[in-house]
PDB file of C-alpha atoms in Angstrom:
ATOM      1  CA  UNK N 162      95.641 100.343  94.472  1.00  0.00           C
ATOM      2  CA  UNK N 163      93.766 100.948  97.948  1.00  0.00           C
ATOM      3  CA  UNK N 164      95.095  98.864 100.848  1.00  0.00           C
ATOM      4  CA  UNK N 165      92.496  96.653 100.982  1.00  0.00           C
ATOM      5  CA  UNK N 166      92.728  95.462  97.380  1.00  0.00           C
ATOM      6  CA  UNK N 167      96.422  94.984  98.019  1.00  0.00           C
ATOM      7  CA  UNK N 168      95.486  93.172 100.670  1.00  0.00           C
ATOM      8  CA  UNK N 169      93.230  90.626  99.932  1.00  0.00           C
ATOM      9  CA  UNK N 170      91.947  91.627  96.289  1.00  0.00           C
ATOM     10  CA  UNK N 171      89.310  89.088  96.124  1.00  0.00           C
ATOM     11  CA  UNK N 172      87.297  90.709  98.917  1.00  0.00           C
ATOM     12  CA  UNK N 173      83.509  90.633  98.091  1.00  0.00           C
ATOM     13  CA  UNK N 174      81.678  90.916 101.564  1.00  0.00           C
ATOM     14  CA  UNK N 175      82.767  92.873 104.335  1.00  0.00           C
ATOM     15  CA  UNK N 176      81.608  93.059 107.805  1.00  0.00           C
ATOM     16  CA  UNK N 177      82.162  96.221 109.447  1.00  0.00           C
ATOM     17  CA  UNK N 178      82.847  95.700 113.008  1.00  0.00           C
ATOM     18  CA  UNK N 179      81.596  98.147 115.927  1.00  0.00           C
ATOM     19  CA  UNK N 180      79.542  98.269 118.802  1.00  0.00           C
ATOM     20  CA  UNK N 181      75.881  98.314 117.772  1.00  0.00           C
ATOM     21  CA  UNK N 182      74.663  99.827 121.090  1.00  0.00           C
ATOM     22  CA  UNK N 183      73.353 103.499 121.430  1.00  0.00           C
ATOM     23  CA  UNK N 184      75.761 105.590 122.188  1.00  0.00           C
ATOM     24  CA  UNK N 185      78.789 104.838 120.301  1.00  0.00           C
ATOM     25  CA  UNK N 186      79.687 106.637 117.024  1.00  0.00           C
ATOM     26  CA  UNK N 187      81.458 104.529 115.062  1.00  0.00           C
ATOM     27  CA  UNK N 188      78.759 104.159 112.886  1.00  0.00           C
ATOM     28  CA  UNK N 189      78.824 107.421 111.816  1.00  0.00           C
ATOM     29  CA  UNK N 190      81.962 105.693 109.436  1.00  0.00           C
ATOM     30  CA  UNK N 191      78.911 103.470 107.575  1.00  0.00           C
ATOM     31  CA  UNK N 192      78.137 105.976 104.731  1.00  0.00           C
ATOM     32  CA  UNK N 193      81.839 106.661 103.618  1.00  0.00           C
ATOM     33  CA  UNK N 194      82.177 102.261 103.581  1.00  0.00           C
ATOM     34  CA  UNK N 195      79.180 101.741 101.679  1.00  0.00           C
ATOM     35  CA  UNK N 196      80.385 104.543  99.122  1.00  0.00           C
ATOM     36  CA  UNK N 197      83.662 103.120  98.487  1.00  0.00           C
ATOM     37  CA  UNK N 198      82.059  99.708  98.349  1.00  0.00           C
ATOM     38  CA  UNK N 199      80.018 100.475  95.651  1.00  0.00           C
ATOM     39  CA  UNK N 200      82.596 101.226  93.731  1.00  0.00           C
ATOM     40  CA  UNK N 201      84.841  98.432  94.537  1.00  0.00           C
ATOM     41  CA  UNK N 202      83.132  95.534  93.371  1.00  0.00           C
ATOM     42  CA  UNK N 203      81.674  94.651  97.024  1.00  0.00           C
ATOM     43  CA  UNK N 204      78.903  92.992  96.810  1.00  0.00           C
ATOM     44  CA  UNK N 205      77.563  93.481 100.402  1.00  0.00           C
ATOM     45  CA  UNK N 206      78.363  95.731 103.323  1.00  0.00           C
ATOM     46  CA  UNK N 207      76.691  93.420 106.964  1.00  0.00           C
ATOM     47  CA  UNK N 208      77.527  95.275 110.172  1.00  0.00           C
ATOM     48  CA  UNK N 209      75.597  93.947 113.813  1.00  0.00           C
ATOM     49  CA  UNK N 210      72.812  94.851 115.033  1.00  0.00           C
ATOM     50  CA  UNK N 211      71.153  94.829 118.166  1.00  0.00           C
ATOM     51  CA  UNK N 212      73.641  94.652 120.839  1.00  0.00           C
ATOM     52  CA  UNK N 213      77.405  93.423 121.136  1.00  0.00           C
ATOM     53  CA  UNK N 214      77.082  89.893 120.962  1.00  0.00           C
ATOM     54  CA  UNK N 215      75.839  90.502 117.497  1.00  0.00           C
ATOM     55  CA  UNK N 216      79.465  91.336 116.861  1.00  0.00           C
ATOM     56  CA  UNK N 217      80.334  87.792 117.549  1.00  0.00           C
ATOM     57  CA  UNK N 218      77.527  86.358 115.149  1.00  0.00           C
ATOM     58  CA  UNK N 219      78.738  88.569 112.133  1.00  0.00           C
ATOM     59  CA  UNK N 220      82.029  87.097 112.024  1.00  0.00           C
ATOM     60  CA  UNK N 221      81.242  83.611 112.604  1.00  0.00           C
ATOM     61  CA  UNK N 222      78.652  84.128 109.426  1.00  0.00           C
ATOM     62  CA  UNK N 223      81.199  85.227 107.266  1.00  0.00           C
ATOM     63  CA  UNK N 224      83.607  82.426 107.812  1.00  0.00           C
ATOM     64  CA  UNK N 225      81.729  80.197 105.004  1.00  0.00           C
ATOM     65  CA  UNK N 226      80.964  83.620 103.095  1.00  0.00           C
ATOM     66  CA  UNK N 227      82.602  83.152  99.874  1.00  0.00           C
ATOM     67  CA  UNK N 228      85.880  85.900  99.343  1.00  0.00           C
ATOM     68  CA  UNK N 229      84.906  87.752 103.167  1.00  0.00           C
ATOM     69  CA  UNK N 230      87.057  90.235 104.941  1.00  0.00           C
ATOM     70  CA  UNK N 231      86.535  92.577 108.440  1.00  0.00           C
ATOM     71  CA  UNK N 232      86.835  96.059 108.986  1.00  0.00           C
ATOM     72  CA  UNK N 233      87.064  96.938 112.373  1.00  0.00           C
ATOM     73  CA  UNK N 234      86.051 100.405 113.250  1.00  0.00           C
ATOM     74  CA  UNK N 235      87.074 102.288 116.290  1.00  0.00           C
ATOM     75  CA  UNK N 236      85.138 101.003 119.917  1.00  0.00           C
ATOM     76  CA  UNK N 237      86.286 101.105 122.925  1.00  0.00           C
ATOM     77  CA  UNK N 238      84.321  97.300 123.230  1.00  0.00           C
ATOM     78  CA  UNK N 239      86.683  95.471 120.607  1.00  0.00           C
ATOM     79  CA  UNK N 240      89.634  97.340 121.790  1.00  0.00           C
ATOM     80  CA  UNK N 241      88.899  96.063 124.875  1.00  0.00           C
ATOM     81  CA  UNK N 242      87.935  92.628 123.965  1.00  0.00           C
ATOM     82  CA  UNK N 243      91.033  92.765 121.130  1.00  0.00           C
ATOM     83  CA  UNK N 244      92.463  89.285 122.071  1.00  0.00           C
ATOM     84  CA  UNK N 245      89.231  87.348 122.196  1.00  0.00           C
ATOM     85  CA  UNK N 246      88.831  89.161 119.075  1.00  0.00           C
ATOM     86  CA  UNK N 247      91.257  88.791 117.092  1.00  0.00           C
ATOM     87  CA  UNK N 248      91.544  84.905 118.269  1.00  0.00           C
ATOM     88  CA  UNK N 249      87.948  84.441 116.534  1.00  0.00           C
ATOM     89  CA  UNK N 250      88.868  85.962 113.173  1.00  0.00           C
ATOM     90  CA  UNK N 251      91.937  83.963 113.054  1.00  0.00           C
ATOM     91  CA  UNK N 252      89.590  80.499 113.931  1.00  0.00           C
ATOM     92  CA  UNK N 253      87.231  81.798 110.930  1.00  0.00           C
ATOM     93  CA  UNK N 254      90.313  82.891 108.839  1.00  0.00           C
ATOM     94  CA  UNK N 255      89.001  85.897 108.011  1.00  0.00           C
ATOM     95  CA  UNK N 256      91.444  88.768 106.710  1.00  0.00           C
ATOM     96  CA  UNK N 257      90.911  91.957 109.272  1.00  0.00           C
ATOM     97  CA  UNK N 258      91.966  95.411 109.083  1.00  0.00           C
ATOM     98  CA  UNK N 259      91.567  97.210 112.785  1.00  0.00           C
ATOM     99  CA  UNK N 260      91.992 100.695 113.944  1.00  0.00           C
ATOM    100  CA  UNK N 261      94.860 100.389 116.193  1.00  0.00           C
ATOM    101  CA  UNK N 262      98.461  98.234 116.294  1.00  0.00           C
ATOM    102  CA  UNK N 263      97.097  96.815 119.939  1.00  0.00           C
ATOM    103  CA  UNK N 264      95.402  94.130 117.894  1.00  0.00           C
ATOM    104  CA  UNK N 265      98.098  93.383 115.753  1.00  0.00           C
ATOM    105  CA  UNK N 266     100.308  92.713 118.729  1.00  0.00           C
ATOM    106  CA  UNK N 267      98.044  89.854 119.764  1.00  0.00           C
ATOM    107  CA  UNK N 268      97.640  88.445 116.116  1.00  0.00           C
ATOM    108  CA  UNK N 269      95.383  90.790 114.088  1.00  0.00           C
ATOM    109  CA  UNK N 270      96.482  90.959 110.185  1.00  0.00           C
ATOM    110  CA  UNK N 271      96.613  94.680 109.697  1.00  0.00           C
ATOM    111  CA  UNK N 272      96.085  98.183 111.435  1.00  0.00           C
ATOM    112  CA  UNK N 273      95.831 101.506 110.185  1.00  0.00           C
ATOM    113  CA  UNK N 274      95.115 104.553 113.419  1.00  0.00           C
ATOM    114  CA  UNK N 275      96.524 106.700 115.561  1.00  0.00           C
ATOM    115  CA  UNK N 276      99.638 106.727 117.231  1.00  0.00           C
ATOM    116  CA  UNK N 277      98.724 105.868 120.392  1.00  0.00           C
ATOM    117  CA  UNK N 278     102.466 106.737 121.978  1.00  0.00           C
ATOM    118  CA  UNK N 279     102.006 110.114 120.204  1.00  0.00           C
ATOM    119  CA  UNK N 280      98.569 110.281 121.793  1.00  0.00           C
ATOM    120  CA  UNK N 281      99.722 109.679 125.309  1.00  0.00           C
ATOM    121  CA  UNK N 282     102.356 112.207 125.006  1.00  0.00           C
ATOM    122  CA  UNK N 283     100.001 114.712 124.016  1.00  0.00           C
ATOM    123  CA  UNK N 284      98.176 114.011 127.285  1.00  0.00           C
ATOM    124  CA  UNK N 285     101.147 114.061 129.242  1.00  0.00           C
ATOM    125  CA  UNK N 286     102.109 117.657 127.807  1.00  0.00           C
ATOM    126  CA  UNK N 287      98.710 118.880 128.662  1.00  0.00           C
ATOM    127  CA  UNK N 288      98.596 117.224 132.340  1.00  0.00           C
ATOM    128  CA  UNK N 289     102.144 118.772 132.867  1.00  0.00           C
ATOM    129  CA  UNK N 290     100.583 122.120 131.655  1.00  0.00           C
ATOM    130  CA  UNK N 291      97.712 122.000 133.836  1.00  0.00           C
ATOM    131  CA  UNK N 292      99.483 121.277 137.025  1.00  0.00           C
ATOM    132  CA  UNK N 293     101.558 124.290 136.204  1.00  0.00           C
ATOM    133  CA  UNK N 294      98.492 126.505 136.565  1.00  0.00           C
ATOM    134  CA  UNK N 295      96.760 126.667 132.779  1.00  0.00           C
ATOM    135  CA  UNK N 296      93.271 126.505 132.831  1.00  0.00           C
ATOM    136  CA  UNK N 297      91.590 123.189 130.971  1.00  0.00           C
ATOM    137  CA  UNK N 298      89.061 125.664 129.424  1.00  0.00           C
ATOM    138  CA  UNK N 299      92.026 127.651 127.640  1.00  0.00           C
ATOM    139  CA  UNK N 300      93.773 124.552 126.107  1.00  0.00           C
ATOM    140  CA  UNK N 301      93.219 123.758 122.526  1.00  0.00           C
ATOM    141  CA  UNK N 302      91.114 120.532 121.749  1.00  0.00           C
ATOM    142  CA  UNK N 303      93.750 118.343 119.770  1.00  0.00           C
ATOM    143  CA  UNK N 304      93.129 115.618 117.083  1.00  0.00           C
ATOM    144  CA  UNK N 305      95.559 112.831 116.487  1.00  0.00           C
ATOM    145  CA  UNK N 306      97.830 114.226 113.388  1.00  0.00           C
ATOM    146  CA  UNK N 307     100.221 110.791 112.847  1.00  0.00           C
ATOM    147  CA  UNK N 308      99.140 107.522 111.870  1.00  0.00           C
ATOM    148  CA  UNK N 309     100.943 104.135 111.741  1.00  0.00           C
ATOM    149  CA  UNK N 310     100.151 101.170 109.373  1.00  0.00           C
ATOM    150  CA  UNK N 311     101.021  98.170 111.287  1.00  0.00           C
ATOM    151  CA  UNK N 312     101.490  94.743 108.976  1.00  0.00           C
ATOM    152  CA  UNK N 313     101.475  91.058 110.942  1.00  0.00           C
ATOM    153  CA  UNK N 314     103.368  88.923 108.158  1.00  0.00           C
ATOM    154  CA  UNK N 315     102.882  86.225 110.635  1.00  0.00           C
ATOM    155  CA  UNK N 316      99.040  86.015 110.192  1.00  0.00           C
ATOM    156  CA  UNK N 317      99.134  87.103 106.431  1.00  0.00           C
ATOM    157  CA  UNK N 318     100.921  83.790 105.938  1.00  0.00           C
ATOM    158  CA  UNK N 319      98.673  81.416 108.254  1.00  0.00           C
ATOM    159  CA  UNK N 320      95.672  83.237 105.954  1.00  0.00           C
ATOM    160  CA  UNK N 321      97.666  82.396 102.786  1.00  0.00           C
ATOM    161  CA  UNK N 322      97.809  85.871 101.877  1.00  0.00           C
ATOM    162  CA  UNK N 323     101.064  87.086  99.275  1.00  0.00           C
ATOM    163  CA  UNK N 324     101.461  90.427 100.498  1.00  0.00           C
ATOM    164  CA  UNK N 325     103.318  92.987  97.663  1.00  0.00           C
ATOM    165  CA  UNK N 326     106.713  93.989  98.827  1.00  0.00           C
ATOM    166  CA  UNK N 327     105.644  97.376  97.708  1.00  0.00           C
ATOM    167  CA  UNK N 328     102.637  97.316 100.403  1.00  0.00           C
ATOM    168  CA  UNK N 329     105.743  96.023 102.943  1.00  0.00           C
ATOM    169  CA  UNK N 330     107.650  98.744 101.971  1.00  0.00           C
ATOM    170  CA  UNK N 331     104.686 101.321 102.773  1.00  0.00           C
ATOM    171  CA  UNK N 332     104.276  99.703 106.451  1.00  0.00           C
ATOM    172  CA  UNK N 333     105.384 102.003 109.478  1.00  0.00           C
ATOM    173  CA  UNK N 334     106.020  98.185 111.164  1.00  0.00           C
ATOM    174  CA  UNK N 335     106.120  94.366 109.712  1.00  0.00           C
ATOM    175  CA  UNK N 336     105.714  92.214 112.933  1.00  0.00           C
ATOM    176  CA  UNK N 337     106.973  88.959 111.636  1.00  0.00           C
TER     177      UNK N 337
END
């Protein structure tokens, strides 16, 4: 069973939430949604358009969708905005996965990303190794390589939402 099925298995729509705007690439993530979609039993796939207050208008239109859910993609807008965020979904009562554990610190139902202490260690390593002489040029691009999955029982209950032990027992972190 995927995690979104465990989840919320009665998900029909989703709204995939990212910054419409030229210039960010989170919508590269579209065509690997839609596929899985398809073969989910979604019934439709609505992301914003035009600019970011279109993000805003999405989720308030899927509040009264019947069986709705969000998928937030990585932006640097939403991260930004994650409170005012995650605050809306929670007055719509929408279930939400995001891309980072920030938003399940301020009430977001579920993350799956990057470590971000991991991340900023990395940094530090290479700062440290470029102060010491290395040049930038000659350092190794590096990708994120570990992942938390972040559960906020808290909001799973205030959604209603009977979460599987077993999908507890997979979580890196239940914030209760």
């Amino acid at each position: 069973m995927g995690l979104p099925a465990a989840i919320a298995p009665q998900i029909e729509r989703i709204g995939v939430i990212y910054n419409p705007e030229p210039g960010n690439n989170s919508a590269a993530f579209l065509a690997s949604i839609k596929a899985v979609a398809q073969t989910s039993g979604v019934v439709s796939v609505e992301t914003p358009h035009g600019d970011s207050s279109s993000i805003e208008r999405l989720i308030v239109s899927l509040q009264d969708a019947r069986n709705a859910g969000l998928v937030f993609l990585p932006d640097a807008l939403t991260a930004a905005r994650r409170k005012e965020m995650t605050a809306l979904v929670a007055k719509c009562r929408l279930p939400a996965i995001y891309f980072l554990r920030l938003f399940c610190d301020v009430g977001g139902l579920v993350s799956y990303g990057a470590n971000l202490n991991k991340i900023y260690a990395g940094a530090a390593s290479y700062v440290d190794r470029i102060l010491r002489g290395a040049n930038p040029a000659d350092l190794p691009v590096q990708a994120p390589t570990e992942f938390e999955f972040i559960i906020n029982r808290n909001t799973a209950r205030v959604l209603g939402l009977e979460l599987p032990e077993s999908l507890l027992a997979r979580a890196d972190e239940v914030i209760e």
